[in-house]
Coordinates of C-alpha atoms and ligand atoms in Angstrom, one line a residue:
M183 CA 240.6 240.4 3.9
L184 CA 240.0 237.1 5.7
H185 CA 241.3 234.1 3.9
Y186 CA 241.7 230.8 5.7
V187 CA 240.1 230.3 9.1
L188 CA 241.1 227.2 11.1
G189 CA 238.3 225.8 13.2
I190 CA 238.8 223.5 16.2
E191 CA 236.1 221.4 17.9
S192 CA 236.8 219.7 21.2
S193 CA 233.6 220.1 23.3
C194 CA 233.0 216.4 23.9
D195 CA 234.3 213.2 22.4
E196 CA 235.3 214.3 18.9
T197 CA 238.4 216.2 18.0
G198 CA 237.6 218.0 14.8
M199 CA 239.5 220.5 12.7
A200 CA 238.9 222.2 9.4
I201 CA 240.0 225.1 7.3
Y202 CA 237.3 227.3 5.7
G203 CA 238.2 229.8 3.0
G204 CA 235.0 231.7 2.3
K205 CA 233.5 231.6 -1.2
P206 CA 234.5 230.2 -3.7
A207 CA 237.2 228.2 -1.8
G208 CA 234.7 226.9 0.7
L209 CA 235.7 224.1 3.0
V210 CA 239.4 223.4 2.1
A211 CA 240.1 220.4 4.3
E212 CA 238.7 218.7 7.4
V213 CA 239.9 216.0 9.9
L214 CA 238.1 214.3 12.7
H215 CA 239.1 211.9 15.4
S216 CA 236.3 210.1 17.3
Q217 CA 236.9 208.8 20.8
I218 CA 234.1 206.2 20.6
A219 CA 236.5 203.3 21.1
L220 CA 238.1 205.0 24.1
H221 CA 234.8 205.5 26.0
Q222 CA 233.0 202.4 24.9
Q223 CA 234.2 200.2 27.7
F224 CA 232.7 202.7 30.2
G225 CA 229.3 203.0 28.5
G226 CA 229.6 206.7 28.1
V227 CA 232.0 209.7 27.8
V228 CA 234.5 209.9 30.7
P229 CA 235.3 213.7 30.8
E230 CA 238.9 213.4 32.0
L231 CA 239.8 210.8 29.4
A232 CA 238.2 212.9 26.7
S233 CA 240.4 215.9 27.7
R234 CA 243.5 213.9 27.7
D235 CA 242.8 212.4 24.3
H236 CA 242.1 215.8 22.8
V237 CA 245.6 216.9 24.0
K238 CA 247.1 213.9 22.3
R239 CA 245.4 214.4 19.0
L240 CA 245.4 218.2 18.4
V241 CA 248.9 218.6 17.0
V242 CA 248.8 215.4 14.9
L243 CA 245.4 216.3 13.4
L244 CA 246.6 219.8 12.6
E245 CA 249.6 218.4 10.7
S246 CA 247.4 216.1 8.7
L247 CA 244.9 218.9 8.1
L248 CA 247.5 221.2 6.7
A249 CA 248.9 218.4 4.5
D250 CA 245.5 217.7 3.1
A251 CA 244.8 221.4 2.5
K252 CA 248.3 221.8 0.9
L253 CA 248.7 224.9 3.1
S254 CA 251.2 225.9 5.7
L255 CA 250.6 227.6 9.1
K256 CA 251.4 231.0 7.7
D257 CA 248.3 230.8 5.4
I258 CA 246.0 230.7 8.4
R259 CA 244.6 234.1 9.1
A260 CA 242.5 233.4 12.2
I261 CA 241.5 230.6 14.5
A262 CA 238.0 229.7 15.7
Y263 CA 237.5 227.2 18.5
T264 CA 234.5 225.9 20.4
K265 CA 234.1 228.0 23.5
G266 CA 231.0 226.2 24.9
P267 CA 228.7 224.6 25.8
G268 CA 230.4 221.3 26.6
L269 CA 232.7 219.5 29.0
V270 CA 234.9 222.1 30.6
G271 CA 238.2 220.2 30.4
A272 CA 237.6 219.2 26.8
L273 CA 236.7 222.8 25.9
L274 CA 239.9 224.1 27.6
T275 CA 242.2 221.8 25.5
G276 CA 240.9 223.3 22.2
A277 CA 240.8 226.8 23.6
C278 CA 244.3 226.7 24.9
F279 CA 245.6 225.1 21.7
A280 CA 243.9 227.8 19.6
K281 CA 245.1 230.7 21.7
S282 CA 248.7 229.5 21.9
L283 CA 248.9 228.8 18.2
A284 CA 247.3 232.1 17.4
Y285 CA 249.8 233.9 19.7
S286 CA 252.7 232.2 17.9
L287 CA 251.3 233.2 14.5
N288 CA 250.2 236.7 15.7
I289 CA 246.6 236.2 14.4
P290 CA 243.3 236.6 16.1
T291 CA 240.9 234.0 17.6
L292 CA 237.2 233.7 18.2
G293 CA 235.4 231.4 20.6
V294 CA 232.4 229.9 18.8
H295 CA 229.0 228.8 20.3
H296 CA 228.8 225.1 19.6
L297 CA 225.0 225.1 19.1
E298 CA 225.1 228.0 16.8
A299 CA 227.7 226.2 14.7
H300 CA 225.4 223.1 14.6
I301 CA 222.6 225.3 13.1
L302 CA 224.8 227.1 10.6
A303 CA 226.2 223.8 9.4
A304 CA 223.0 223.4 7.4
Q305 CA 224.4 226.1 5.0
L306 CA 227.8 224.4 4.7
G307 CA 228.3 223.1 1.2
I308 CA 225.1 224.7 -0.3
Q309 CA 225.4 227.8 -2.4
E310 CA 222.4 229.7 -1.2
T311 CA 222.2 231.6 2.0
L312 CA 219.1 230.8 4.1
D313 CA 217.0 233.9 4.5
T314 CA 216.1 234.8 8.1
P315 CA 213.9 234.4 10.0
Y316 CA 213.7 230.6 10.0
V317 CA 213.1 228.1 12.7
A318 CA 215.8 225.7 13.8
L319 CA 215.3 222.5 15.7
L320 CA 218.5 221.6 17.5
V321 CA 218.5 218.0 18.5
S322 CA 221.8 216.6 19.9
G323 CA 223.0 214.5 22.8
G324 CA 222.9 217.4 25.3
H325 CA 220.3 219.8 23.8
S326 CA 216.8 219.8 22.3
Q327 CA 215.5 223.2 21.5
W328 CA 213.2 225.1 19.1
I329 CA 214.9 228.3 18.0
E330 CA 213.8 231.3 16.0
V331 CA 216.9 232.4 14.0
N332 CA 216.7 236.1 13.2
G333 CA 220.2 236.6 11.9
L334 CA 223.8 235.7 12.7
G335 CA 224.0 235.6 16.5
Q336 CA 220.3 236.5 16.9
Y337 CA 218.4 233.6 18.5
R338 CA 215.2 233.3 20.4
V339 CA 214.5 230.1 22.1
L340 CA 210.9 229.0 21.5
G341 CA 210.9 225.8 23.4
D342 CA 213.2 223.4 25.3
T343 CA 213.2 219.9 26.7
L344 CA 212.2 219.8 30.4
D345 CA 214.4 216.7 31.0
D346 CA 216.3 214.5 28.5
A347 CA 217.6 215.7 25.2
V348 CA 216.4 213.7 22.2
G349 CA 219.8 212.2 21.5
E350 CA 220.2 211.4 25.2
A351 CA 216.8 209.6 25.2
F352 CA 217.9 207.5 22.2
D353 CA 221.2 206.7 23.9
K354 CA 219.7 205.8 27.2
T355 CA 216.9 203.6 25.6
A356 CA 219.6 201.8 23.6
K357 CA 221.8 201.3 26.7
M358 CA 219.0 199.7 28.8
M359 CA 218.4 197.2 26.0
G360 CA 222.1 196.3 26.1
I361 CA 223.0 198.1 22.9
P362 CA 226.6 199.4 23.3
Y363 CA 227.5 203.1 23.5
P364 CA 226.9 205.2 21.5
G365 CA 223.6 203.5 21.0
G366 CA 221.4 206.2 19.5
A367 CA 222.3 205.6 15.9
K368 CA 222.2 201.8 16.4
L369 CA 218.7 202.1 17.9
A370 CA 217.6 204.1 14.9
A371 CA 219.0 201.5 12.6
L372 CA 217.1 198.8 14.4
A373 CA 213.9 200.8 14.1
D374 CA 214.4 201.4 10.4
A375 CA 214.8 197.7 9.8
C376 CA 211.7 196.7 11.8
P377 CA 209.5 194.5 9.7
A378 CA 205.8 195.6 9.5
P379 CA 204.4 192.6 11.4
L380 CA 206.5 193.5 14.5
R381 CA 205.7 197.2 14.6
A382 CA 202.6 197.1 16.8
R383 CA 203.9 194.5 19.2
F384 CA 204.1 197.0 22.1
G385 CA 201.2 199.2 21.0
R386 CA 201.5 202.9 20.5
F387 CA 204.0 204.7 22.7
P388 CA 202.9 208.1 24.2
R389 CA 203.5 211.4 22.4
P390 CA 204.6 213.5 25.4
M391 CA 203.3 217.0 25.9
I392 CA 201.8 217.4 22.4
D393 CA 198.5 218.6 24.0
R394 CA 200.4 221.6 25.6
P395 CA 200.1 224.8 23.6
D396 CA 203.9 225.5 23.6
C397 CA 207.1 224.2 22.1
D398 CA 208.5 222.6 25.3
M399 CA 209.2 218.9 25.3
S400 CA 209.9 216.0 27.6
F401 CA 211.4 212.7 26.7
S402 CA 212.3 210.9 29.9
G403 CA 208.8 209.4 30.3
L404 CA 209.1 207.9 26.9
K405 CA 212.4 206.3 27.8
T406 CA 210.7 204.9 31.0
H407 CA 207.9 203.5 28.9
A408 CA 210.3 201.8 26.6
L409 CA 212.1 200.3 29.7
Q410 CA 208.8 199.0 31.1
C411 CA 208.0 197.3 27.7
Y412 CA 211.4 195.8 27.6
M413 CA 211.3 194.4 31.1
K414 CA 207.9 192.8 30.5
S415 CA 209.1 191.3 27.2
E416 CA 211.2 188.2 26.5
Q417 CA 214.0 190.6 25.5
T418 CA 214.5 188.9 22.1
E419 CA 216.0 190.7 19.1
D420 CA 212.5 191.0 17.7
D421 CA 211.4 192.7 21.0
K422 CA 214.3 195.2 20.8
Q423 CA 213.4 196.0 17.2
A424 CA 209.7 196.5 17.9
I425 CA 210.5 198.8 20.9
A426 CA 213.1 200.8 18.8
Y427 CA 210.4 201.3 16.1
A428 CA 207.7 202.4 18.5
F429 CA 210.1 204.7 20.3
Q430 CA 211.4 206.4 17.2
E431 CA 207.9 206.9 15.8
A432 CA 206.8 208.5 19.1
I433 CA 209.9 210.9 19.0
V434 CA 209.4 211.9 15.4
D435 CA 205.6 212.4 15.8
T436 CA 206.2 214.5 18.9
L437 CA 208.7 216.7 17.1
L438 CA 206.4 217.1 14.1
A439 CA 203.6 218.3 16.4
K440 CA 205.9 220.8 18.0
A441 CA 207.3 221.9 14.6
A442 CA 203.8 222.9 13.5
R443 CA 203.5 225.0 16.6
A444 CA 206.9 226.7 16.2
L445 CA 206.3 227.4 12.5
D446 CA 202.8 228.8 13.2
E447 CA 204.0 231.0 16.1
T448 CA 206.8 232.5 14.0
A449 CA 205.1 232.4 10.6
C450 CA 208.2 230.9 9.1
Q451 CA 208.3 228.6 6.1
H452 CA 211.8 227.3 6.5
L453 CA 213.1 224.9 9.0
V454 CA 216.6 223.8 9.8
I455 CA 217.2 220.5 11.7
A456 CA 220.7 220.3 13.2
G457 CA 222.7 218.3 15.7
G458 CA 223.5 214.6 15.9
V459 CA 219.8 213.4 15.8
G460 CA 219.5 215.3 12.5
A461 CA 221.3 212.3 11.0
N462 CA 218.2 210.2 11.7
Q463 CA 216.8 208.8 8.5
C464 CA 213.2 208.5 9.6
L465 CA 213.2 212.0 11.0
R466 CA 214.7 213.4 7.7
A467 CA 212.1 211.6 5.6
R468 CA 209.1 212.5 7.7
F469 CA 210.1 216.2 8.1
S470 CA 210.7 216.5 4.3
D471 CA 207.2 215.3 3.6
F472 CA 205.8 217.4 6.4
M473 CA 207.4 220.7 5.2
K474 CA 206.5 219.9 1.6
A475 CA 202.8 219.5 2.6
R476 CA 203.0 222.9 4.4
G477 CA 204.5 224.5 1.3
G478 CA 207.8 225.2 3.0
A479 CA 211.1 223.5 3.1
V480 CA 213.4 221.8 5.5
F481 CA 217.2 222.0 5.4
F482 CA 219.5 219.5 7.0
P483 CA 223.3 219.6 7.3
E484 CA 225.0 216.8 5.4
Q485 CA 225.1 213.6 7.5
R486 CA 228.7 214.1 8.5
Y487 CA 228.1 217.7 9.6
C488 CA 225.1 216.7 11.9
T489 CA 227.4 215.2 14.6
D490 CA 230.3 217.1 16.1
N491 CA 232.9 218.2 13.6
G492 CA 235.5 220.9 13.0
A493 CA 234.0 222.2 9.7
M494 CA 231.0 223.8 11.5
I495 CA 233.3 225.6 13.9
A496 CA 235.5 227.0 11.0
F497 CA 232.3 228.0 9.1
A498 CA 230.6 229.7 12.0
G499 CA 233.8 231.4 13.1
Y500 CA 234.4 232.7 9.6
Q501 CA 231.1 234.3 9.4
H502 CA 231.4 236.1 12.8
M503 CA 234.9 237.2 11.9
Q504 CA 233.7 238.6 8.6
A505 CA 231.3 240.7 10.7
G506 CA 234.4 241.9 12.7
R507 CA 233.9 239.8 15.9
Y508 CA 237.1 238.5 17.5
D509 CA 238.2 237.5 21.0
D510 CA 239.5 240.1 23.3
G511 CA 243.2 239.3 23.1
L512 CA 244.6 236.3 25.0
N513 CA 241.9 236.1 27.7
L514 CA 240.9 232.5 28.0
E515 CA 237.3 231.7 28.8
V516 CA 235.2 228.6 28.1
K517 CA 231.6 228.0 29.1
A518 CA 230.3 224.6 30.2
R519 CA 226.8 226.1 30.1
W520 CA 225.9 228.7 27.6
P521 CA 222.3 229.3 26.6
L522 CA 222.1 230.0 22.8
G523 CA 219.9 233.1 23.4
T524 CA 222.9 234.9 24.7
A525 CA 225.3 234.1 21.9
P526 CA 227.3 237.2 20.8
Ligands
KG4_264 O1 225.5 216.8 18.0 P1 226.2 215.6 18.6 O2 227.3 214.9 17.8 O3 226.8 215.8 20.0 C1 226.3 216.7 20.9 O4 226.6 217.9 20.8 O5 225.5 216.2 21.7 O6 225.0 214.6 18.9 C2 225.2 213.3 19.4 C3 223.8 212.6 19.6 C4 223.9 211.3 20.4 O7 223.0 211.3 21.4 C5 223.6 210.3 19.3 O8 223.0 209.1 19.8 C6 222.6 211.0 18.5 O9 223.2 212.3 18.4 N1 222.5 210.4 17.1 C7 221.4 209.9 16.6 C8 221.7 209.4 15.3 N2 223.0 209.7 15.1 C9 223.5 210.3 16.2 N3 220.1 209.8 17.2 C10 219.2 209.2 16.5 N4 219.4 208.7 15.2 C11 220.6 208.8 14.6 N5 220.8 208.3 13.4
ZN265 ZN1 227.2 218.9 19.2

């Protein structure tokens, strides 16, 4: 029987680890180190620095994780790690660490799909299991997709972004207005605090591709529109706030229009919103109202499990291992690109 699974996340700029023990133990402990301070001076993630920092943190984090969990290494029965998609060097650090540790403990490993883990994180900490099929909206810094979830490992992509991911559009719009990296959440906070008299200062931003009868999306034009408004403005704090507000409204409206399409197409009543942008307060509130009005329900991971973390990797790994899926020995493979539709 599977007891404690160690999960390791190192696909980008967070080193995360957690131990998941199935029910009723649940999530036993979790640790997270964010590299924001390291990359801030460069205005974005520097892949080589990210890898080096993961290497520095992994052992230290594992020690503190075990101490928090009051467990020792011999209690760990299997190790799950992020296999992809992500930065290849960063992925390799976590994969090598997982494989070496597992070899020394004579236990199995499993490479987990990062995007699948984001989606499954909506079930972390809640007692019920979400019945399939349901629709998932995955909105992170690197991906924006509508997915029909038909079971563990069974995903059909309904729509994708043709250019920027939603989180990327948030980050780039923030950056061009001088808001320091990572600007997405700061831009959202500006939008949320925008007083009513300022909201219409730059008119209504476009809702890209909502007339198209599919679930594909495009956000780079919206970002350019925000830039044009900013360049024409006096670039005051009020201007930034008004642009942030109009931008966020356009993003959320666009996603709502596509949600209706994805739910109609699949005849699903349940929606999961996962990935870093799932932490957005406006999006959470508007989607809750929208799903209630449709007689359905929306599920979000807890705020701290929206952005990258080790808990979602331990949780996803645990479920696949329960189903008997493990890595093939010590073979080491990571995938910088890995479409979700092909997850094991
Ligand atoms: O899932 P995640 O941690 O990393 C990836 O796998 O990409 O997502 C990070 C993304 C970043 O683009 C960040 O700006 C965005 O999520 N994000 C937000 C918010 N919090 C994080 N975007 C909008 N509103 C937020 N509150
Ligand atoms: Zn992520």
